[in-house]
Tab-separated table of C-alpha atoms and ligand atoms in Angstrom:
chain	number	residue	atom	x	y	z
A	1	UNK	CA	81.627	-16.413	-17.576
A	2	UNK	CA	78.232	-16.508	-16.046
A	3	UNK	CA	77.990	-17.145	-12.267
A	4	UNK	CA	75.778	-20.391	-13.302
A	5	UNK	CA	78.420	-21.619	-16.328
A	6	UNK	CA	81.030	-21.435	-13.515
A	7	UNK	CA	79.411	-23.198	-11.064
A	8	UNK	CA	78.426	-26.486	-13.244
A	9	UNK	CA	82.140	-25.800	-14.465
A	10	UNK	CA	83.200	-26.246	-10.664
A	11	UNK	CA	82.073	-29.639	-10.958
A	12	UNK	CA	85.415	-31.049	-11.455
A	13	UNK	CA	84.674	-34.265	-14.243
A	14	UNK	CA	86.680	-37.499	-12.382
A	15	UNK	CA	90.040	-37.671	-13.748
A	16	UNK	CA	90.567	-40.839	-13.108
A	17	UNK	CA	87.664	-42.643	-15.008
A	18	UNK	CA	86.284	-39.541	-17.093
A	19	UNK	CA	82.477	-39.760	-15.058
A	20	UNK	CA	80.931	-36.867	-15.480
A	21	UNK	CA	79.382	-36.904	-12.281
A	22	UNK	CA	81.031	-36.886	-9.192
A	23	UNK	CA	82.278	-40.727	-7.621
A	24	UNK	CA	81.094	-41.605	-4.388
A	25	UNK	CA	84.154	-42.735	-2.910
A	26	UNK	CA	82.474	-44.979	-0.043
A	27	UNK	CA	85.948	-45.812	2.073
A	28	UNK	CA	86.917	-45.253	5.384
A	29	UNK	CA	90.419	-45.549	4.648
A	30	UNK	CA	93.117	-44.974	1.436
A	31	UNK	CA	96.066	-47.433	0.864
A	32	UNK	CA	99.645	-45.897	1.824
A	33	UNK	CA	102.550	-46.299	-0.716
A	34	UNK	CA	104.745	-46.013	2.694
A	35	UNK	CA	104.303	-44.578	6.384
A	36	UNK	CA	102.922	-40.635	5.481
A	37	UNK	CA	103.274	-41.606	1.596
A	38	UNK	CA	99.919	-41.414	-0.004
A	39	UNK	CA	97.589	-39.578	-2.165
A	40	UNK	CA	96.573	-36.728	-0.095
A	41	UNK	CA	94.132	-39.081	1.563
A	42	UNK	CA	94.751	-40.703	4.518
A	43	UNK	CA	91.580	-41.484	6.602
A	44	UNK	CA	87.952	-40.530	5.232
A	45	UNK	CA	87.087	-38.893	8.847
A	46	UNK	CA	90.238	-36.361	8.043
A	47	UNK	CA	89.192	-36.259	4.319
A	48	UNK	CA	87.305	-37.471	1.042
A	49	UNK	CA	87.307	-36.867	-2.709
A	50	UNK	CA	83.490	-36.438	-2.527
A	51	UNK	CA	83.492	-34.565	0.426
A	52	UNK	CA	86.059	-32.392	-0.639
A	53	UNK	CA	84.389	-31.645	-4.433
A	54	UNK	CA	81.496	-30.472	-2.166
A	55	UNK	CA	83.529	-28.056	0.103
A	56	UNK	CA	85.599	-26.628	-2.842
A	57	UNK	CA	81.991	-25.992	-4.819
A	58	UNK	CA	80.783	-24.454	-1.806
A	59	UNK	CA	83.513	-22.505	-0.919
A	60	UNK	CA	83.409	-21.095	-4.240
A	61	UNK	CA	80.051	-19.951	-4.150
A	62	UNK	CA	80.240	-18.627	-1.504
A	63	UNK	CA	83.292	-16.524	-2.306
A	64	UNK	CA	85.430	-18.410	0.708
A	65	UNK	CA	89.208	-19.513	1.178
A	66	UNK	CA	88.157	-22.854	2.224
A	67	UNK	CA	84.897	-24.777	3.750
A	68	UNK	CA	83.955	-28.001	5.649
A	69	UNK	CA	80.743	-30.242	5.723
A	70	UNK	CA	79.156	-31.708	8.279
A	71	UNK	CA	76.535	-33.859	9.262
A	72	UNK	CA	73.827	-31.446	10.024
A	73	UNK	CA	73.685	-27.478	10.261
A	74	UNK	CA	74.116	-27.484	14.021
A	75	UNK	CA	77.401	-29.395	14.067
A	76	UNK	CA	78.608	-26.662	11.766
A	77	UNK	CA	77.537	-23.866	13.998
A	78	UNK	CA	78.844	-26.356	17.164
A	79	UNK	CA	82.360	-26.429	15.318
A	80	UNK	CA	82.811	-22.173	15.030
A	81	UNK	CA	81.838	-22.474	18.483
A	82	UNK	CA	84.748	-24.529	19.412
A	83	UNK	CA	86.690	-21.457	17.823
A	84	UNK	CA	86.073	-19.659	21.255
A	85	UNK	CA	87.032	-20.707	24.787
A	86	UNK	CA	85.502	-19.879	28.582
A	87	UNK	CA	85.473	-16.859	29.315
A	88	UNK	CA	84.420	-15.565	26.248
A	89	UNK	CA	80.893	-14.020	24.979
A	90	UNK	CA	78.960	-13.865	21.731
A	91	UNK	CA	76.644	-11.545	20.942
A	92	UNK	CA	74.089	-13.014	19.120
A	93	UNK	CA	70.665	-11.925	17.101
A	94	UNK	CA	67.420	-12.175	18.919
A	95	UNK	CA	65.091	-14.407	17.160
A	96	UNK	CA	68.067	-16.762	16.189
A	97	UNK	CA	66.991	-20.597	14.981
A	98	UNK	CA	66.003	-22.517	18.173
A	99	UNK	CA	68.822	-25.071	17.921
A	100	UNK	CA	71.347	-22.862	18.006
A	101	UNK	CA	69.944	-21.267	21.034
A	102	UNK	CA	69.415	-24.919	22.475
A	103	UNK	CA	73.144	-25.208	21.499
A	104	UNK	CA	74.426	-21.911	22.679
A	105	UNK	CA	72.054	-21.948	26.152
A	106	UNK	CA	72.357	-25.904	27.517
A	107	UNK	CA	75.877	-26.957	25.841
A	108	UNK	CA	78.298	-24.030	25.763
A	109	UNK	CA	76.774	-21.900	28.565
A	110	UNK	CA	77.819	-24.398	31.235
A	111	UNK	CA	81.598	-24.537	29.596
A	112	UNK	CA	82.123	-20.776	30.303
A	113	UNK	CA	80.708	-19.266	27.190
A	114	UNK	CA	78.187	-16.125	27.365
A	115	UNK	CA	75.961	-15.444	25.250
A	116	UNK	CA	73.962	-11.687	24.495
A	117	UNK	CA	70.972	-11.334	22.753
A	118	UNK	CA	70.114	-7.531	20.596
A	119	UNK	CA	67.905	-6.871	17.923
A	120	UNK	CA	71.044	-6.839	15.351
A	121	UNK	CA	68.285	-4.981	12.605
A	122	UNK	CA	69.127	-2.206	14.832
A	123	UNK	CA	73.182	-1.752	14.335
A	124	UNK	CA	73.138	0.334	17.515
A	125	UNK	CA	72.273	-2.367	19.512
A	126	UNK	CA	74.764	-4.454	18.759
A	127	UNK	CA	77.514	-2.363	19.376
A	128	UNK	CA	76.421	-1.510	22.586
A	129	UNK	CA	76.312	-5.072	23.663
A	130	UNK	CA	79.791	-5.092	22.656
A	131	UNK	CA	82.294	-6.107	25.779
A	132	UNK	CA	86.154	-6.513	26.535
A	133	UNK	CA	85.126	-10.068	26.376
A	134	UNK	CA	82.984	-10.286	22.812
A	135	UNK	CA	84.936	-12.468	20.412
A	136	UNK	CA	82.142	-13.764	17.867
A	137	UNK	CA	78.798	-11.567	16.885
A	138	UNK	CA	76.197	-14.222	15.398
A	139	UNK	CA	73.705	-12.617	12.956
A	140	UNK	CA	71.303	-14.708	10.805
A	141	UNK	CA	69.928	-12.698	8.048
A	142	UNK	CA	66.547	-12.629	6.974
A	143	UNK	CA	65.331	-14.381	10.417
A	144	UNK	CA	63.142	-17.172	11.249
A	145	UNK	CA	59.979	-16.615	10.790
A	146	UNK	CA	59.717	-12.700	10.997
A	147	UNK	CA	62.741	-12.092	8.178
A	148	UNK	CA	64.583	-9.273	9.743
A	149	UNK	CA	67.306	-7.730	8.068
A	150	UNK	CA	70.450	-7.129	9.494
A	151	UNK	CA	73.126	-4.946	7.973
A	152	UNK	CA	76.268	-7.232	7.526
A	153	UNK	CA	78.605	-4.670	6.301
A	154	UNK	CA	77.798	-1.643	9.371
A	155	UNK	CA	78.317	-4.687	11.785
A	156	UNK	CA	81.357	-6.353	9.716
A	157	UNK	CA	82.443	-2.961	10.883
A	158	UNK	CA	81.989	-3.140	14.408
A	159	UNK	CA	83.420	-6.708	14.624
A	160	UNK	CA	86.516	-5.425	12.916
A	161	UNK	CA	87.039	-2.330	15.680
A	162	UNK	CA	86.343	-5.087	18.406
A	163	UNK	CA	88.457	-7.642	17.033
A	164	UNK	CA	86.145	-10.298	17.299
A	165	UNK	CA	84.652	-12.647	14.161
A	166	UNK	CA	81.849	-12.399	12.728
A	167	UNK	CA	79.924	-15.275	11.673
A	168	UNK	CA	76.682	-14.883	9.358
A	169	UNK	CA	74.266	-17.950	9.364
A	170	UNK	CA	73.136	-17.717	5.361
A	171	UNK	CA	70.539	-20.087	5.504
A	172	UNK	CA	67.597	-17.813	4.203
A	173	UNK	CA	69.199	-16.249	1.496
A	174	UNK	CA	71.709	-18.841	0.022
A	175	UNK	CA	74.691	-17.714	-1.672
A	176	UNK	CA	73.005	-16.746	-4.845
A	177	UNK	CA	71.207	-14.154	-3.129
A	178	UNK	CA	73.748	-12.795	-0.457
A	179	UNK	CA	77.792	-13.146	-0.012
A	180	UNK	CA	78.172	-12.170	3.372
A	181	UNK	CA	82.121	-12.447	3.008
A	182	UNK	CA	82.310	-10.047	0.314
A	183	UNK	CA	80.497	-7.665	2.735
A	184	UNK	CA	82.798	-8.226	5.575
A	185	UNK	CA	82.124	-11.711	7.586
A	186	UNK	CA	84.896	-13.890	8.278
A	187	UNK	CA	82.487	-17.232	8.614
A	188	UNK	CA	79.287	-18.191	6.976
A	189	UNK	CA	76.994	-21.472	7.833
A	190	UNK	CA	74.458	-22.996	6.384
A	191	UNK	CA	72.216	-25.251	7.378
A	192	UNK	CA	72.740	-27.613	4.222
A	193	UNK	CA	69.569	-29.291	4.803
A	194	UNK	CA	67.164	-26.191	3.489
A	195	UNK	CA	68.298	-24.646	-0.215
A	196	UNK	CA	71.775	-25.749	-0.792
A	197	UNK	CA	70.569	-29.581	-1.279
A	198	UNK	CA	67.163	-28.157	-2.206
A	199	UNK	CA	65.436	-31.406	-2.266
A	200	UNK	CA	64.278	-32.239	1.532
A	201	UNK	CA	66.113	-35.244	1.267
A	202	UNK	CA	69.558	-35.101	3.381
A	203	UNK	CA	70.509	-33.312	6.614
A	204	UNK	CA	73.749	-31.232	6.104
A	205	UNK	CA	75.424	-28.206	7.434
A	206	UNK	CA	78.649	-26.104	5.981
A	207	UNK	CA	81.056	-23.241	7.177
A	208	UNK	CA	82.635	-21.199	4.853
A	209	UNK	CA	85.980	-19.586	6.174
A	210	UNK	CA	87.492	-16.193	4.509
A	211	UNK	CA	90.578	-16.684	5.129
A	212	UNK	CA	93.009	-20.320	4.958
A	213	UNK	CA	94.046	-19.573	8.536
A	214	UNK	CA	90.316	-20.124	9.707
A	215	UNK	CA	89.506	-22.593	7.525
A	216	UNK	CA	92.487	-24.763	8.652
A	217	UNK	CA	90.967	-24.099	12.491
A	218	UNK	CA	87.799	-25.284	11.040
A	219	UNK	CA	88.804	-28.690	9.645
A	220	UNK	CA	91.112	-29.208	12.727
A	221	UNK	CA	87.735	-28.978	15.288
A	222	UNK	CA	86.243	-31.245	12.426
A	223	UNK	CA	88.746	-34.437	12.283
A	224	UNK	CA	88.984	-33.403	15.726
A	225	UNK	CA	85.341	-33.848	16.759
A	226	UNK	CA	84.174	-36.043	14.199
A	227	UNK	CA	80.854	-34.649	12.448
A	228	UNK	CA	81.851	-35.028	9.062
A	229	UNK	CA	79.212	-35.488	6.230
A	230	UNK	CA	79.030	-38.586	4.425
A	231	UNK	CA	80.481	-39.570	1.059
A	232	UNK	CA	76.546	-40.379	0.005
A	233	UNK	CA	75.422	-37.486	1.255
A	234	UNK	CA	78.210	-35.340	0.114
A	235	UNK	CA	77.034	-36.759	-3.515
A	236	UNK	CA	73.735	-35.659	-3.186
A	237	UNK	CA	74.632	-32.428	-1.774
A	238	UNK	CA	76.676	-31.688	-5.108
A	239	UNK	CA	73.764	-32.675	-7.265
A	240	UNK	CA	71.433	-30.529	-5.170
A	241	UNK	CA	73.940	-27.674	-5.802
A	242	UNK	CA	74.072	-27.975	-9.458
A	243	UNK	CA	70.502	-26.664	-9.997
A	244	UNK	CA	70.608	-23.850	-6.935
A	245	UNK	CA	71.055	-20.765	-9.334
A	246	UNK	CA	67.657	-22.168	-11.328
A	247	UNK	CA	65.954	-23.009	-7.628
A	248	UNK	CA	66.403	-19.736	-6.050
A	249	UNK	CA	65.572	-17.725	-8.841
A	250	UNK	CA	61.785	-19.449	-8.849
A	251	UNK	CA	61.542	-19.577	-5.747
A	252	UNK	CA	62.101	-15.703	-5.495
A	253	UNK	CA	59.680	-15.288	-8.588
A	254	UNK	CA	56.794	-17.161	-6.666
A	255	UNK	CA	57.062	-15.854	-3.141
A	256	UNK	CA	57.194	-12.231	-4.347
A	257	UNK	CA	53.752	-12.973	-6.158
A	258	UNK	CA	52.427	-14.763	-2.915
A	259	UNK	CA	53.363	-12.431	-1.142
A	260	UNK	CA	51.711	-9.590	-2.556
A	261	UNK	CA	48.205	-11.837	-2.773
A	262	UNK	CA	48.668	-11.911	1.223
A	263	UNK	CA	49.115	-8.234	1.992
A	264	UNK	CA	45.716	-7.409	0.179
A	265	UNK	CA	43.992	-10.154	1.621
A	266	UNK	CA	41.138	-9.407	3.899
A	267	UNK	CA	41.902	-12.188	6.624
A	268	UNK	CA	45.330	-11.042	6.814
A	269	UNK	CA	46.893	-8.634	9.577
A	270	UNK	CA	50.374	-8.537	8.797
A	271	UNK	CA	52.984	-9.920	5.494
A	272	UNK	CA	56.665	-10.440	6.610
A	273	UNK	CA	58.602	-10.668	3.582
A	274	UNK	CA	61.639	-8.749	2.600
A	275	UNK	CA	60.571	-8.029	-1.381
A	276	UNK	CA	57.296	-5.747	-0.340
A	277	UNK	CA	58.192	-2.024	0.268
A	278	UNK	CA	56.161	-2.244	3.553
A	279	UNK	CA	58.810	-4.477	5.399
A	280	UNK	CA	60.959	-2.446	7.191
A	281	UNK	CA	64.396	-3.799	5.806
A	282	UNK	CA	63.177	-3.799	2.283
A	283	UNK	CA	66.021	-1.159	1.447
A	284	UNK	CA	68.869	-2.677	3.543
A	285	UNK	CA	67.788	-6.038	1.944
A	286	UNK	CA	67.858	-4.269	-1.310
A	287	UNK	CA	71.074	-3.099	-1.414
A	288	UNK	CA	73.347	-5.748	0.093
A	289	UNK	CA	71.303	-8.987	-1.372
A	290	UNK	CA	70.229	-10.206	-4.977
A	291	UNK	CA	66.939	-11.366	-3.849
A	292	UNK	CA	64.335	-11.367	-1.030
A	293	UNK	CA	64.307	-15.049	-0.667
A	294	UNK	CA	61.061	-17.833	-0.715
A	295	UNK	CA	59.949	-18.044	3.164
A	296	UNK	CA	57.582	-15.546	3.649
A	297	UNK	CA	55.084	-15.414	7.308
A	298	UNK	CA	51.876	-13.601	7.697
A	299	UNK	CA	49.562	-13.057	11.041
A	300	UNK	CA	45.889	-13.195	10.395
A	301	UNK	CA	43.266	-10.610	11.393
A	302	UNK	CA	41.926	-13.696	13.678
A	303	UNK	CA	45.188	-13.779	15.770
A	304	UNK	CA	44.992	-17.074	17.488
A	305	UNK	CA	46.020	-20.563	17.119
A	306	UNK	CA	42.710	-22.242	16.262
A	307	UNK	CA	42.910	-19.891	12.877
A	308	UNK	CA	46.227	-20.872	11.978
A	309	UNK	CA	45.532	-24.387	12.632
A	310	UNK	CA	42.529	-24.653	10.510
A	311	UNK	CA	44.437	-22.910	7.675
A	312	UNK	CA	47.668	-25.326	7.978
A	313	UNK	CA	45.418	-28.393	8.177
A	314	UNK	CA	43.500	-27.257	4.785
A	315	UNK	CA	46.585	-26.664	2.095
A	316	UNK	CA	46.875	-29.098	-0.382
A	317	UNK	CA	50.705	-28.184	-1.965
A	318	UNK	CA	51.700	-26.431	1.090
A	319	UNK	CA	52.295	-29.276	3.579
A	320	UNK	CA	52.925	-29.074	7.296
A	321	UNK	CA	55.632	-29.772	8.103
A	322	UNK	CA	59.190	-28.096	9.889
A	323	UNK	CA	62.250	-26.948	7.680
A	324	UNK	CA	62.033	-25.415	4.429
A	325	UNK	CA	63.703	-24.561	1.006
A	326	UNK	CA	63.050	-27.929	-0.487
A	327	UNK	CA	61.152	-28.114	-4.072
A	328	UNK	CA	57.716	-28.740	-2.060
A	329	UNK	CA	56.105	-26.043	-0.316
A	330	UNK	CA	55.801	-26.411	2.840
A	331	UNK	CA	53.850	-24.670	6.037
A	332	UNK	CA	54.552	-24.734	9.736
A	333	UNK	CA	52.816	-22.930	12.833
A	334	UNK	CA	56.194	-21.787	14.915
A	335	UNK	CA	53.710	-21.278	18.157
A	336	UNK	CA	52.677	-25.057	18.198
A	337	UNK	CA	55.548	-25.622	16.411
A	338	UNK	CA	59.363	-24.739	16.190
A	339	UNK	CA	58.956	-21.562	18.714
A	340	UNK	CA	56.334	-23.646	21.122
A	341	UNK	CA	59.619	-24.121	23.662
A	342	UNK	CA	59.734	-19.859	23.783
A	343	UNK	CA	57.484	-18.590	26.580
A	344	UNK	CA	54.625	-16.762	25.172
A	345	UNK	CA	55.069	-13.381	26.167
A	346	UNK	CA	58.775	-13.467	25.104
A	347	UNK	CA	57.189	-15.138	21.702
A	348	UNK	CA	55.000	-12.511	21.153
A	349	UNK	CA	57.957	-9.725	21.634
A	350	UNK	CA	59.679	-11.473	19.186
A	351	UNK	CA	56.631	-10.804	16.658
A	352	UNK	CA	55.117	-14.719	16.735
A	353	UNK	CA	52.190	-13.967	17.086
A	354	UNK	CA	49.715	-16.948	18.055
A	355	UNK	CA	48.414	-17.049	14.393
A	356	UNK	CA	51.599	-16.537	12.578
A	357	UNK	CA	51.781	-18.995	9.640
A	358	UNK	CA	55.524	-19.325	7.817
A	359	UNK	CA	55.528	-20.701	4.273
A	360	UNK	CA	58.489	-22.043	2.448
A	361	UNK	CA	57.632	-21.694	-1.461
A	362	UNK	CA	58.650	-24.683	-3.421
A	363	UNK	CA	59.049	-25.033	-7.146
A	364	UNK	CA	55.021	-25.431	-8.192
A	365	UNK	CA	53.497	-22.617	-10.691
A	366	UNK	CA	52.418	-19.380	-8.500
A	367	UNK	CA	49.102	-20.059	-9.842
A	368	UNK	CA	48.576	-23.345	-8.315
A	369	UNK	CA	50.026	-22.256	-4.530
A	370	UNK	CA	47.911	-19.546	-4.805
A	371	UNK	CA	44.274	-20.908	-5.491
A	372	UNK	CA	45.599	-23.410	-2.759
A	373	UNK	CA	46.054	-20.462	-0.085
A	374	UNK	CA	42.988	-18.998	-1.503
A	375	UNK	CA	40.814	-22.088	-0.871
A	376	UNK	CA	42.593	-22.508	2.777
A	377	UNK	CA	41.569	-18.867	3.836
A	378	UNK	CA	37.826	-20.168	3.562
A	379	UNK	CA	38.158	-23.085	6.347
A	380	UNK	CA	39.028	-20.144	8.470
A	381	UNK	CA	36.652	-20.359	11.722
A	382	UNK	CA	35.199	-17.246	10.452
A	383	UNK	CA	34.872	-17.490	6.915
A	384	UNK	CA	33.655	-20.896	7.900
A	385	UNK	CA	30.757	-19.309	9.873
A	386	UNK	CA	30.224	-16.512	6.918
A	387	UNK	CA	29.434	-19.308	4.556
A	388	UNK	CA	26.423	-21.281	6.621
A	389	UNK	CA	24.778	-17.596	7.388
A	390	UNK	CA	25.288	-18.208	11.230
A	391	UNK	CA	26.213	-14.933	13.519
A	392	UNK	CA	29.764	-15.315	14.266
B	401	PLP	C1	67.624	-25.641	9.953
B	401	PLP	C2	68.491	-24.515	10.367
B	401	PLP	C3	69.664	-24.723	11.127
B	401	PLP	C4	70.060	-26.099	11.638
B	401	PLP	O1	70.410	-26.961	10.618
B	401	PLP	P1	70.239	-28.574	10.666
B	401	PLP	O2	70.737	-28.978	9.333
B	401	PLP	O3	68.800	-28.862	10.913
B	401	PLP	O4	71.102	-29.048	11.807
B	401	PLP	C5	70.447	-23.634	11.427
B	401	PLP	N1	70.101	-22.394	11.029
B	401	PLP	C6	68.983	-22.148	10.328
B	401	PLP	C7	68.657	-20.756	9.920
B	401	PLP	C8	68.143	-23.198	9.970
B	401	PLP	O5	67.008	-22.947	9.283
């Protein structure tokens, strides 16, 4: 059976009533036949049907013993963090999303909890950041907004010799593209908000545990600590899910042909995405994932902000705006933007560059988003001058 047949095929019909899609059960709590005597539901914080359908579909895909939803993608990440305790350190990639830094930096460093940040594209690095104390290595792969590549298998590796977890935020790629516990993690998130509901239209987050032992740790931090996704949004997550295979794969199909437009572009400097041979983990990304994904960022040749803002402020599909992975495309400008909280200089290390523009392809024809990027590139300050004859 077809990945796709068995995920709609996941989608467990109600036995109960024979609906074909999946019953919002909106309750907070489930009648008792006597004191402990019920029907596996107790309390809707502990558990839910609809919930639970999601998890189980989720868990499947994503090749896991178990998984729990939560409210957003950062209680997920805050609930394997809760797997540690003080004393113990994380190393963690580089240009990971800002929250979780936020997270990692404000909340968890004052209980104890250290946190080291390496270039994990370079598999080196991260095992020399390695200590006594390391218990968790944090990898997101492709990052946000310059797409590295990390290799999840060469550090599944490491994590194993250390005995410490590894935990792979899967965000960017999606389980259709990448399965980072069949290459050796023992925890995925996912920030349920981007591709997995697809739509831009619920906040979610997910962890995915390889083994029962960790997933029952999971749930117990979740009852425990309360972030528990919604029956409603539950539902919509499922219906999001059922067309994910379809998503991805035009997504993929679009950005590959957008991004090739950008790297021969004359106002462009630089094309970060994973599918052009230029991008330095195009192999690695090659060999350990179905796909290169549908963010893509590009610097222009004018590297500074008043570029990149006239081009954002000039798309007609591609709309400004922060997250991604929804059917709309959307645009951002992380230096004004999500990265404006990251001093410059350590900004610009990390490759954000002041004119760095990060697009999340939707689901329109490739034609249509690219006359729309072509039009953009001529409100460029530049171009702009070009066009009325003036000296620049
Ligand atoms: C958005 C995002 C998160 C946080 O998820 P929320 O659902 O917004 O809480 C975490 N990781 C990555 C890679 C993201 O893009």
């Amino acid at each position: 059976m077809s990945t796709i047949t068995s995920l709609i095929h996941s989608i467990p019909v109600d036995p109960q009533t024979g609906a074909i899609a999946v019953p919002i059960y909106q309750t907070s709590t489930f009648v008792q036949d006597a004191p402990g005597v019920n029907k596996g539901y107790d309390y809707a914080r502990s558990n839910n049907p609809t919930r639970e359908t999601a998890e189980k579909i989720i868990a499947g895909l994503e090749g896991g013993a178990a998984a729990s939803a939560f409210a957003s993608g950062l209680a997920a990440i805050d609930a394997v963090i809760k797997l540690l305790k003080a004393g113990d350190e994380i190393v963690a990639v580089d240009d990971i999303y800002g929250g979780a830094f936020r997270l990692f930096h404000k909340v968890y460093e004052k209980f104890g909890i250290k946190v080291h940040y390496v270039d994990t594209s370079d598999t080196q690095a991260v095992f020399q950041a390695i200590t006594p104390n390391t218990r968790l290595i944090w990898l997101e792969t492709p990052t946000n907004p310059t797409l590295k590549i990390s290799d999840i298998a060469a550090i599944s590796r490491i994590a194993k010799a250390s005995n410490c977890l590894l935990c792979v935020d899967n965000t960017f790629a999606s389980p259709v593209l990448q399965q980072p516990l069949a290459l050796g993690a023992d925890l995925v998130i996912h920030s349920a908000t981007k591709y997995l509901g697809g739509h831009s239209d619920l906040i979610a987050g997910v962890v995915v545990s390889k083994t029962p032992q960790l997933g029952e740790e999971i749930k117990f931090y979740q009852n425990a600590c309360g972030a528990i996704l919604s029956p409603f949004d539950s539902f919509l997550l499922i219906r999001g899910i059922e067309t994910l295979h379809l998503r991805i794969r035009q997504h993929v199909a679009t950005a590959q042909v957008l991004a090739e437009y950008l790297e021969q572009h004359p106002a462009v400097d630089k094309v970060f995405y994973p599918g052009l041979p230029s991008h330095p983990g195009h192999a690695l990304a090659k060999q350990q994932s179905k796909g290169f994904g549908g963010i893509i960022s590009f610097t222009l040749k004018e590297d500074n902000a008043e570029a990149a803002t006239a081009f954002v402020t000039h798309t007609r599909y591609f709309k400004l705006a922060e997250s991604l992975g929804g059917i709309k495309s959307l645009l951002s400008h992380p230096a004004t933007m999500t990265h404006k909280s990251i001093p410059a200089e350590k900004r610009k290390a990390a490759g954000v560059s002041d004119s760095l523009i990060r697009l999340s392809v939707g689901l329109e024809e490739a034609n249509d988003l690219l006359a729309d990027l072509e039009q953009a590139f001529k409100h460029l300050p530049q171009a702009a001058l070009a066009e009325t004859g003036l000296p620049a």
